[in-house]
Coordinates of C-alpha atoms in Angstrom, one line a residue:
M200 CA -3.9 -20.6 -0.9
G201 CA -0.3 -19.6 -1.8
S202 CA 1.3 -16.2 -1.6
E203 CA 0.5 -13.3 -3.9
S204 CA 2.1 -10.0 -4.5
V205 CA 0.6 -6.6 -3.6
K206 CA -1.3 -5.5 -6.7
V207 CA -0.3 -2.0 -7.9
V208 CA -2.1 0.2 -10.4
V209 CA -1.2 3.8 -11.5
R210 CA -3.4 6.6 -12.5
Y211 CA -2.6 10.1 -13.7
R212 CA -5.0 13.0 -13.9
P213 CA -5.2 15.9 -16.5
L214 CA -3.2 19.0 -16.1
N215 CA -5.1 21.3 -13.7
D216 CA -5.6 25.1 -14.1
K217 CA -2.6 26.0 -11.9
E218 CA -0.3 23.8 -14.0
K219 CA -1.6 25.2 -17.2
A220 CA -1.1 28.7 -16.0
L221 CA 2.5 27.9 -15.2
G222 CA 3.0 26.5 -18.7
S223 CA 3.7 23.0 -17.5
K224 CA 4.1 20.2 -20.1
M225 CA 3.1 16.5 -19.9
A226 CA 6.0 14.4 -18.5
L227 CA 4.0 11.1 -18.4
T228 CA 2.9 8.7 -21.1
M229 CA 1.4 5.3 -20.8
D230 CA 1.0 2.1 -22.8
P231 CA -2.2 0.5 -21.4
Q232 CA -1.8 -2.6 -23.4
R233 CA 1.5 -3.5 -21.7
C234 CA 0.6 -1.7 -18.5
Q235 CA 3.7 0.4 -18.8
C236 CA 4.3 4.0 -17.6
F237 CA 7.0 6.3 -19.0
I238 CA 8.3 9.5 -17.4
K239 CA 10.5 12.0 -19.2
K240 CA 12.8 14.4 -17.4
P241 CA 12.1 18.0 -18.5
A242 CA 14.8 19.8 -20.4
S243 CA 16.9 16.7 -20.9
A244 CA 16.7 15.7 -24.6
D245 CA 19.5 13.1 -24.4
E246 CA 18.2 11.2 -21.4
P247 CA 15.8 8.4 -22.2
P248 CA 12.4 8.2 -20.4
K249 CA 12.3 6.0 -17.4
Q250 CA 10.0 3.0 -17.7
F251 CA 7.9 1.1 -15.1
T252 CA 5.5 -1.8 -15.5
F253 CA 2.5 -2.3 -13.2
D254 CA -0.7 -4.4 -12.9
G255 CA -2.8 -1.7 -14.5
T256 CA -2.3 1.8 -16.0
Y257 CA -5.1 4.4 -16.2
F258 CA -4.9 7.8 -17.8
T259 CA -7.0 10.9 -18.0
D260 CA -10.1 9.7 -19.9
Q261 CA -10.5 6.4 -17.9
T262 CA -13.1 6.4 -15.1
T263 CA -13.0 5.2 -11.5
E264 CA -15.7 2.8 -12.4
R265 CA -13.3 1.0 -14.7
I266 CA -10.6 1.0 -12.1
Y267 CA -12.9 -0.6 -9.6
N268 CA -14.3 -3.2 -11.9
E269 CA -10.9 -4.3 -13.2
S270 CA -8.8 -4.0 -10.0
A271 CA -10.8 -3.6 -6.8
Y272 CA -13.9 -5.7 -7.5
P273 CA -12.2 -9.1 -6.9
L274 CA -10.6 -7.9 -3.7
V275 CA -13.9 -6.6 -2.2
E276 CA -15.7 -9.8 -3.4
G277 CA -13.1 -11.8 -1.4
V278 CA -14.0 -9.8 1.8
T279 CA -17.5 -11.1 1.5
E280 CA -16.1 -14.6 1.4
G281 CA -14.0 -14.3 4.5
Y282 CA -10.7 -12.8 3.3
N283 CA -9.1 -9.6 4.5
G284 CA -8.5 -6.8 2.0
T285 CA -6.8 -3.4 1.9
I286 CA -7.1 -0.7 -0.7
F287 CA -5.0 2.4 -0.4
A288 CA -4.1 5.4 -2.5
Y289 CA -0.5 6.8 -2.7
G290 CA 1.0 10.0 -4.2
Q291 CA 1.7 13.6 -3.7
T292 CA -0.9 16.1 -2.5
G293 CA -3.3 17.1 -5.3
S294 CA -2.5 14.0 -7.5
G295 CA -6.0 12.6 -7.2
K296 CA -5.9 10.3 -4.2
S297 CA -9.1 11.5 -2.6
F298 CA -10.8 11.7 -6.0
T299 CA -9.9 8.0 -6.6
M300 CA -11.0 6.9 -3.1
Q301 CA -13.9 9.3 -2.4
G302 CA -14.9 10.4 -5.9
V303 CA -17.7 12.7 -6.9
S304 CA -21.4 12.1 -7.2
E305 CA -21.6 13.4 -10.8
P306 CA -21.0 11.9 -13.3
P307 CA -21.8 8.5 -11.7
A308 CA -18.9 6.8 -13.5
Q309 CA -16.5 8.9 -11.3
R310 CA -17.9 7.8 -8.0
G311 CA -15.0 6.7 -5.8
V312 CA -13.7 3.3 -4.7
I313 CA -15.1 3.7 -1.2
P314 CA -18.8 4.2 -2.0
R315 CA -18.6 1.5 -4.6
A316 CA -17.2 -0.9 -2.0
F317 CA -20.1 -0.1 0.4
E318 CA -22.6 -0.9 -2.3
H319 CA -20.8 -4.1 -3.3
I320 CA -20.8 -5.4 0.3
F321 CA -24.5 -4.8 1.0
E322 CA -25.5 -6.1 -2.4
S323 CA -23.7 -9.4 -1.6
I324 CA -25.4 -9.5 1.8
Q325 CA -28.8 -9.1 0.1
C326 CA -28.1 -11.9 -2.3
A327 CA -26.7 -14.4 0.3
E328 CA -28.9 -17.3 1.4
N329 CA -29.0 -19.1 4.8
T330 CA -26.5 -16.6 6.1
K331 CA -26.6 -14.0 8.9
F332 CA -24.3 -11.0 8.8
L333 CA -22.9 -8.5 11.3
V334 CA -21.3 -5.4 9.7
R335 CA -19.4 -2.9 11.9
A336 CA -17.3 0.2 10.9
S337 CA -14.4 1.9 12.5
Y338 CA -12.5 5.1 11.5
L339 CA -9.1 6.2 12.8
E340 CA -6.6 8.9 12.0
I341 CA -2.8 8.8 12.3
Y342 CA -1.6 12.3 12.9
N343 CA 2.0 13.0 13.8
E344 CA 2.4 9.3 14.7
E345 CA -0.5 9.6 17.2
I346 CA -3.7 7.6 16.7
R347 CA -7.1 9.2 17.2
D348 CA -10.6 7.7 17.0
L349 CA -12.6 9.8 14.5
L350 CA -15.9 8.3 15.6
G351 CA -15.2 8.3 19.4
N352 CA -16.7 10.5 22.0
D353 CA -13.4 12.3 22.5
T354 CA -11.7 12.6 19.1
K355 CA -8.6 14.2 20.7
Q356 CA -7.8 11.1 22.9
R357 CA -4.7 9.3 21.9
L358 CA -5.1 5.5 21.4
E359 CA -2.4 2.9 22.1
L360 CA -1.3 0.2 19.7
K361 CA -1.5 -3.3 21.1
E362 CA -0.6 -6.7 19.6
H363 CA -2.3 -10.1 20.1
P364 CA -1.5 -13.5 18.5
E365 CA -5.1 -13.8 17.1
P366 CA -6.3 -10.4 15.9
G367 CA -2.8 -9.1 15.4
V368 CA -2.0 -5.4 15.8
Y369 CA -5.0 -3.2 16.9
A370 CA -5.8 0.2 18.4
R371 CA -7.0 -0.3 21.9
D372 CA -10.4 1.2 22.8
L373 CA -11.2 2.0 19.1
S374 CA -15.0 2.3 18.8
M375 CA -17.0 0.0 16.5
H376 CA -20.3 1.1 15.0
T377 CA -22.9 -1.3 13.7
V378 CA -24.2 -0.4 10.2
H379 CA -27.1 -1.9 8.3
S380 CA -27.0 -0.1 4.9
V381 CA -24.9 1.9 2.5
A382 CA -26.5 5.1 3.7
E383 CA -25.5 4.3 7.3
C384 CA -21.9 3.6 6.2
E385 CA -21.8 6.9 4.3
T386 CA -23.2 8.8 7.3
V387 CA -20.6 7.3 9.7
M388 CA -17.8 8.1 7.3
E389 CA -18.9 11.7 6.7
R390 CA -19.0 12.2 10.5
G391 CA -15.4 10.9 10.8
W392 CA -14.3 12.9 7.8
R393 CA -15.3 16.2 9.5
N394 CA -13.0 15.4 12.4
R395 CA -9.8 14.8 10.3
A396 CA -6.8 17.1 10.6
V397 CA -6.7 19.4 7.6
A398 CA -4.2 22.2 7.0
C399 CA -3.5 24.4 3.9
T400 CA -0.3 23.8 2.0
L401 CA 1.1 25.2 -1.2
M402 CA 0.1 22.1 -3.0
N403 CA -3.5 22.0 -2.0
K404 CA -5.6 24.5 0.1
D405 CA -7.7 21.6 1.5
S406 CA -4.8 19.2 2.0
S407 CA -5.2 16.5 4.6
R408 CA -2.0 16.3 6.8
S409 CA -2.9 12.9 8.3
H410 CA -3.4 9.3 7.3
S411 CA -6.9 7.8 7.8
I412 CA -8.1 4.2 7.8
F413 CA -11.8 3.4 7.5
S414 CA -12.4 -0.3 8.2
I415 CA -15.4 -2.5 7.6
H416 CA -15.6 -5.6 9.8
L417 CA -17.8 -8.3 8.3
E418 CA -18.9 -11.4 10.2
M419 CA -20.9 -14.2 8.5
C420 CA -22.7 -17.2 9.9
R421 CA -23.8 -19.7 7.3
T422 CA -26.1 -22.6 8.1
D423 CA -25.6 -25.7 6.0
A424 CA -28.1 -28.4 5.1
A425 CA -27.4 -30.4 8.3
G426 CA -28.2 -27.3 10.4
Q427 CA -24.6 -26.7 11.4
D428 CA -23.3 -23.1 11.7
H429 CA -20.1 -22.0 10.0
L430 CA -18.5 -18.7 11.0
R431 CA -16.3 -16.5 8.8
A432 CA -14.9 -13.0 9.3
G433 CA -13.5 -10.6 6.7
K434 CA -12.2 -7.1 7.0
L435 CA -11.8 -4.3 4.4
N436 CA -9.3 -1.5 5.1
L437 CA -9.7 1.7 3.1
V438 CA -6.6 3.8 3.5
D439 CA -6.3 7.5 2.5
P440 CA -2.8 8.6 3.4
A441 CA -1.4 12.2 3.4
G442 CA 0.6 13.5 0.5
S443 CA 4.1 12.1 -0.2
E444 CA 5.8 15.3 -1.4
R445 CA 8.8 16.8 0.4
Q446 CA 8.6 19.8 2.6
S447 CA 10.2 22.2 0.1
K448 CA 7.3 21.6 -2.2
T449 CA 4.6 22.2 0.5
G450 CA 6.3 25.3 2.1
A451 CA 6.0 23.6 5.4
T452 CA 7.4 25.3 8.5
G453 CA 7.2 24.7 12.2
E454 CA 4.5 22.2 13.1
R455 CA 3.8 21.6 9.4
L456 CA 7.5 20.7 8.9
R457 CA 7.3 18.2 11.8
E458 CA 4.1 16.7 10.2
A459 CA 5.7 16.4 6.8
T460 CA 8.7 14.6 8.1
K461 CA 6.5 12.1 9.9
I462 CA 4.4 11.6 6.8
N463 CA 7.5 11.0 4.6
L464 CA 8.9 8.6 7.2
S465 CA 5.6 6.6 7.2
L466 CA 5.3 6.5 3.4
S467 CA 9.0 5.6 3.0
A468 CA 8.5 2.7 5.3
L469 CA 5.2 1.8 3.6
A470 CA 6.8 1.2 0.2
D471 CA 10.5 0.4 1.0
G472 CA 11.1 -2.9 -0.7
R473 CA 14.9 -3.1 -0.9
S474 CA 15.0 -6.5 0.8
K475 CA 11.4 -7.5 0.5
Y476 CA 11.1 -6.7 4.2
V477 CA 8.7 -4.0 5.5
P478 CA 10.0 -2.2 8.6
Y479 CA 6.6 -2.2 10.3
R480 CA 7.8 -0.5 13.5
D481 CA 9.3 2.5 11.7
S482 CA 5.8 3.9 11.5
K483 CA 2.3 3.4 12.8
L484 CA 1.0 3.7 9.2
T485 CA 2.8 0.4 8.5
R486 CA 2.5 -1.2 11.9
L487 CA -1.3 -0.9 12.2
P488 CA -2.2 -2.5 8.9
Q489 CA 0.9 -4.7 8.8
D490 CA -1.1 -7.7 7.7
S491 CA -1.7 -5.8 4.5
L492 CA 2.0 -5.7 3.8
G493 CA 3.3 -9.3 4.0
G494 CA 0.5 -10.9 6.0
N495 CA -3.0 -12.4 5.7
T496 CA -4.5 -9.8 3.4
R497 CA -5.1 -9.1 -0.3
T498 CA -3.8 -5.6 -1.0
L499 CA -4.3 -3.1 -3.8
M500 CA -2.2 0.1 -4.1
A501 CA -3.5 2.9 -6.4
A502 CA -0.6 5.2 -7.2
C503 CA -1.9 8.6 -8.2
L504 CA 0.3 11.0 -10.3
S505 CA 0.4 14.5 -11.6
P506 CA 1.5 14.5 -15.3
A507 CA 3.1 18.0 -15.1
D508 CA 6.9 18.3 -15.7
S509 CA 7.0 20.7 -12.8
N510 CA 6.1 17.7 -10.5
Y511 CA 8.7 15.4 -12.1
E512 CA 10.6 14.6 -8.9
E513 CA 7.4 13.8 -6.9
S514 CA 5.9 11.7 -9.7
L515 CA 9.2 9.7 -10.2
S516 CA 9.4 9.1 -6.4
T517 CA 5.8 7.8 -6.4
L518 CA 6.6 5.5 -9.3
R519 CA 9.7 4.1 -7.5
Y520 CA 7.8 3.5 -4.3
A521 CA 4.9 1.8 -6.2
N522 CA 7.5 -0.4 -8.1
R523 CA 9.0 -1.4 -4.8
A524 CA 5.6 -2.3 -3.3
K525 CA 5.2 -5.0 -6.0
S526 CA 7.9 -7.0 -4.3
I527 CA 5.9 -7.4 -1.1
R528 CA 4.1 -10.8 -0.9
N529 CA 1.0 -11.6 1.2
R530 CA -0.5 -15.0 2.1
P531 CA -4.2 -14.4 2.2
R532 CA -6.5 -17.1 3.7
I533 CA -10.2 -17.3 4.7
N534 CA -10.8 -16.4 8.3
E535 CA -12.9 -19.4 9.3
D536 CA -14.5 -19.9 12.8
P537 CA -12.8 -16.9 14.4
K538 CA -12.5 -17.3 18.2
D539 CA -13.5 -13.7 19.0
A540 CA -16.4 -13.4 16.6
L541 CA -19.0 -11.1 18.1
L542 CA -21.7 -12.8 16.1
R543 CA -21.1 -16.0 18.1
E544 CA -21.4 -14.1 21.4
Y545 CA -24.7 -12.6 20.3
Q546 CA -26.1 -16.0 19.3
E547 CA -25.0 -17.5 22.7
E548 CA -26.6 -14.5 24.5
I549 CA -29.9 -15.1 22.6
K550 CA -29.9 -18.7 23.6
K551 CA -29.4 -17.8 27.2
L552 CA -32.2 -15.3 27.1
R553 CA -34.5 -17.8 25.5
A554 CA -33.7 -20.3 28.2
L555 CA -34.5 -17.7 30.8
V556 CA -37.8 -16.9 29.2
A557 CA -38.6 -20.7 29.0
S558 CA -37.7 -21.2 32.7
A559 CA -39.8 -18.3 33.7
A560 CA -42.8 -19.6 31.8
A561 CA -42.4 -23.0 33.4
L562 CA -42.8 -21.7 37.0
P563 CA -45.9 -22.9 38.8
S564 CA -48.8 -20.6 38.8
E565 CA -49.1 -20.7 42.6
V566 CA -45.6 -19.2 43.1
S567 CA -46.0 -15.7 44.4
R568 CA -45.0 -12.7 42.3
S569 CA -42.4 -11.7 44.9
S570 CA -40.6 -15.0 44.8
A571 CA -40.7 -15.0 41.0
D572 CA -39.2 -11.5 41.0
G573 CA -36.5 -12.6 43.4
E574 CA -35.6 -15.5 41.2
K575 CA -35.5 -13.3 38.1
E576 CA -33.2 -10.8 39.9
K577 CA -30.9 -13.7 41.0
I578 CA -30.8 -15.1 37.5
Q579 CA -30.1 -11.6 36.1
K580 CA -27.4 -10.9 38.6
D581 CA -25.7 -14.2 37.9
Y582 CA -25.9 -13.5 34.1
E583 CA -24.4 -10.1 34.5
E584 CA -21.5 -11.4 36.7
R585 CA -20.7 -14.1 34.2
L586 CA -20.9 -11.7 31.3
A587 CA -18.6 -9.2 33.1
R588 CA -16.1 -12.0 33.8
L589 CA -16.2 -13.0 30.1
R590 CA -15.6 -9.4 29.0
A591 CA -12.8 -8.9 31.5
D592 CA -11.1 -12.2 30.3
F593 CA -11.5 -11.1 26.7
S594 CA -10.0 -7.7 27.4
A595 CA -7.1 -9.2 29.3
E596 CA -6.4 -11.7 26.5
R597 CA -6.1 -8.9 24.0
E598 CA -3.5 -7.1 26.0
S599 CA 0.0 -7.5 24.8
K600 CA 3.5 -6.8 26.1
A601 CA 4.7 -5.4 22.7
K602 CA 6.2 -1.9 23.2
L603 CA 6.7 0.8 20.6
Q604 CA 10.1 1.9 19.7
E605 CA 11.0 5.5 20.3
D606 CA 10.5 7.8 17.3
I607 CA 14.1 8.9 17.4
A608 CA 15.3 5.3 17.3
A609 CA 13.1 4.6 14.3
L610 CA 14.3 7.8 12.6
R611 CA 18.0 6.9 13.2
S612 CA 17.5 3.3 12.0
S613 CA 15.9 4.6 8.8
Y614 CA 18.7 7.1 8.3
D615 CA 21.4 4.5 8.9
S616 CA 19.9 1.9 6.5
K617 CA 19.5 4.5 3.7
L618 CA 23.1 5.7 4.2
S619 CA 24.4 2.1 4.1
A620 CA 22.4 1.4 1.0
L621 CA 23.8 4.5 -0.7
E622 CA 27.4 3.6 0.2
K623 CA 26.9 0.1 -1.3
V624 CA 25.5 1.6 -4.5
T625 CA 28.4 4.0 -4.7
S626 CA 31.0 1.4 -4.1
S627 CA 29.5 -1.0 -6.7
R628 CA 29.5 1.8 -9.2
G629 CA 33.3 2.2 -8.7
R630 CA 33.9 -1.5 -9.2
S631 CA 31.8 -2.0 -12.4
A632 CA 33.6 -1.2 -15.7
P633 CA 32.0 -3.5 -18.4
T634 CA 33.2 -1.4 -21.3
N635 CA 36.9 -2.6 -20.9
G636 CA 35.8 -6.2 -21.4
F637 CA 34.0 -5.2 -24.6
R638 CA 37.0 -3.3 -25.9
G639 CA 39.1 -6.4 -25.5
W640 CA 36.5 -8.5 -27.1
S641 CA 36.4 -6.0 -30.0
R642 CA 40.1 -6.3 -30.5
R643 CA 40.0 -10.0 -30.5
W644 CA 37.2 -10.1 -33.1
S645 CA 39.1 -7.5 -35.2
A646 CA 42.0 -9.9 -35.4
A647 CA 39.8 -12.9 -35.9
S648 CA 37.8 -11.3 -38.7
G649 CA 41.0 -10.6 -40.8
P650 CA 41.9 -12.7 -43.8
A651 CA 43.1 -16.3 -43.1
T652 CA 47.0 -16.6 -43.5
K653 CA 49.8 -19.1 -43.3
N654 CA 53.6 -19.0 -43.2
S655 CA 55.3 -18.0 -46.4
G656 CA 58.6 -19.8 -45.6
R657 CA 60.5 -16.6 -45.4
G658 CA 59.5 -15.6 -41.9
G659 CA 56.5 -13.6 -43.2
R660 CA 52.8 -14.5 -43.6
R661 CA 50.8 -14.4 -46.8
P662 CA 47.1 -15.0 -47.5
I663 CA 45.9 -18.6 -48.0
R664 CA 45.1 -19.1 -51.6
G665 CA 43.7 -22.0 -53.6
K666 CA 42.2 -24.1 -50.9
L667 CA 39.0 -22.0 -50.4
G668 CA 36.9 -20.9 -53.3
S669 CA 35.9 -17.2 -53.6
S670 CA 32.2 -17.9 -52.9
K671 CA 33.1 -19.8 -49.6
L672 CA 35.4 -16.9 -48.6
L673 CA 32.6 -14.4 -49.2
S674 CA 30.1 -16.5 -47.2
V675 CA 32.6 -16.7 -44.3
H676 CA 33.2 -13.0 -44.5
D677 CA 29.5 -12.2 -44.5
S678 CA 28.7 -14.5 -41.5
V679 CA 31.6 -12.9 -39.6
Q680 CA 30.4 -9.4 -40.4
E681 CA 26.8 -10.2 -39.4
E682 CA 28.0 -11.5 -36.1
V683 CA 30.2 -8.4 -35.6
R684 CA 27.1 -6.2 -36.3
A685 CA 25.0 -8.3 -33.8
K686 CA 27.7 -8.0 -31.2
G687 CA 28.0 -4.3 -31.9
Q688 CA 24.3 -3.8 -31.4
M689 CA 24.5 -5.8 -28.1
L690 CA 27.3 -3.5 -27.1
L691 CA 25.2 -0.4 -27.8
K692 CA 22.4 -1.8 -25.7
V693 CA 24.7 -2.6 -22.8
Q694 CA 26.2 0.8 -23.0
G695 CA 22.7 2.3 -23.0
K696 CA 21.8 0.3 -19.9
L697 CA 25.0 1.4 -18.2
K698 CA 24.2 5.1 -19.0
A699 CA 20.6 4.6 -17.6
A700 CA 22.1 3.0 -14.4
K701 CA 24.5 5.9 -13.9
L702 CA 21.6 8.4 -14.3
E703 CA 19.5 6.3 -11.8
I704 CA 22.4 6.4 -9.3
R705 CA 22.7 10.1 -9.7
D706 CA 18.9 10.6 -9.2
L707 CA 18.9 8.4 -6.1
Q708 CA 21.9 10.2 -4.6
T709 CA 20.0 13.5 -5.1
E710 CA 16.8 12.2 -3.7
F711 CA 18.7 10.7 -0.7
E712 CA 20.4 14.0 0.0
E713 CA 17.1 15.9 -0.1
E714 CA 15.5 13.4 2.3
R715 CA 18.6 13.6 4.6
K716 CA 18.3 17.4 4.8
D717 CA 14.6 17.1 5.6
Y718 CA 15.2 14.6 8.4
L719 CA 18.0 16.7 9.9
A720 CA 15.9 19.9 9.7
A721 CA 13.0 18.1 11.4
T722 CA 15.4 16.7 14.1
A723 CA 16.8 20.2 14.7
T724 CA 13.3 21.6 15.0
T725 CA 12.2 19.0 17.5
A726 CA 15.3 19.5 19.6
A727 CA 14.8 23.3 19.6
R728 CA 11.1 22.8 20.7
S729 CA 12.1 20.5 23.5
A730 CA 14.9 22.9 24.7

């Protein structure tokens, strides 16, 4: 099939008790019919609200069940057909990301996207005919740009990223766990959740300071009427990133400061759509699931917002990132007959074992038990050697020569690109002056809209009389006045857009300066630690 854009929906929660105690007001409004979101800057009566349009907008009284049915259901259904899919939440700490992804058990309508996806997949498996399934799960964490296996024997062990032409980017030695039911999926996820890096911040006492990716790997073998097997493989990534707010909002210092800078670097790379290019290598959060951002995957981004005016800057930043993410285009396709499908290996192994059993049953009855045992050992040894060679070849094939760029190089590249973009915006601002053209146009129309004249013969000019009736003069006058009014209204609209653009440039300059200070502070902290 052709390309499709990343699907983006936004959701904002009610004001919480802390925000009510601070006397915060609602800064967000939505138009669900047009899927538009408006954010109003506090204490700024003359500044118009900023407007954004998405694939779906959900406010306080709309449930997670509705979000899943309208936005996530088609994506998960595609995974059961052999497509890859990714669902991830985005937003500041405490905006409702975990509530959207994990949910609560009561009321049932607010159960999260993840448990609903589990149920959806296993219901599809139960309804499938003439099809065998293998379902495996993995769970990893990206903490300070280091990858850990949350389900491994040693959760503190650092995993390396590798790249291969077929499976793409993957975490080497990441453990896979076979699951047979929704309950087993939930048990596996709960075990990994307890191993996540959690630290208290000013935004949320249970704030997760890491990104996590829970993946469901689905392999299907369908047998057609002719008895031929057809293999397909789908994968569902469920991403729960850390908060996107700046350090000044979290009160981060020391190690927390270093974490927060890494988080913002990852999330900035994740949704940076200035040139419709995603800088994957800037961050492991973008490099690991890079197929989700411009590759062979259907992707859904759920941007979560706090409606409080005290969180205006964070909410505006989230809306901007979400708006940029819409420009990323993927090319999803069905993964048919994958070369490294584990289900195929299992089927071949079953065939070999059946052949061994058949050959053992065909041995003459007069063959002694000792010779039969020796033959079995020989067959078993040969089988194990061949299996070991296959596994070694498979591991060697997955190795890649791709190397990670150094963190400082990625940080410097990100800083230079943002500085360059800001200089371009500033220079273009100095060059644009559309109002001068409109003033000249206004003067020309003022002259043109005056009464028609001709030479009087004495060097002067006098109004034309007699050739045009009064009614025709009035109609000409009315049409000119109407056109002047229409042009005037157009001028007001252009001036309003110009004002909004100037405000946007000012906001972007302020945001850039804040991020620049954060990066410089983190760099200084890292240098001091290494010294």
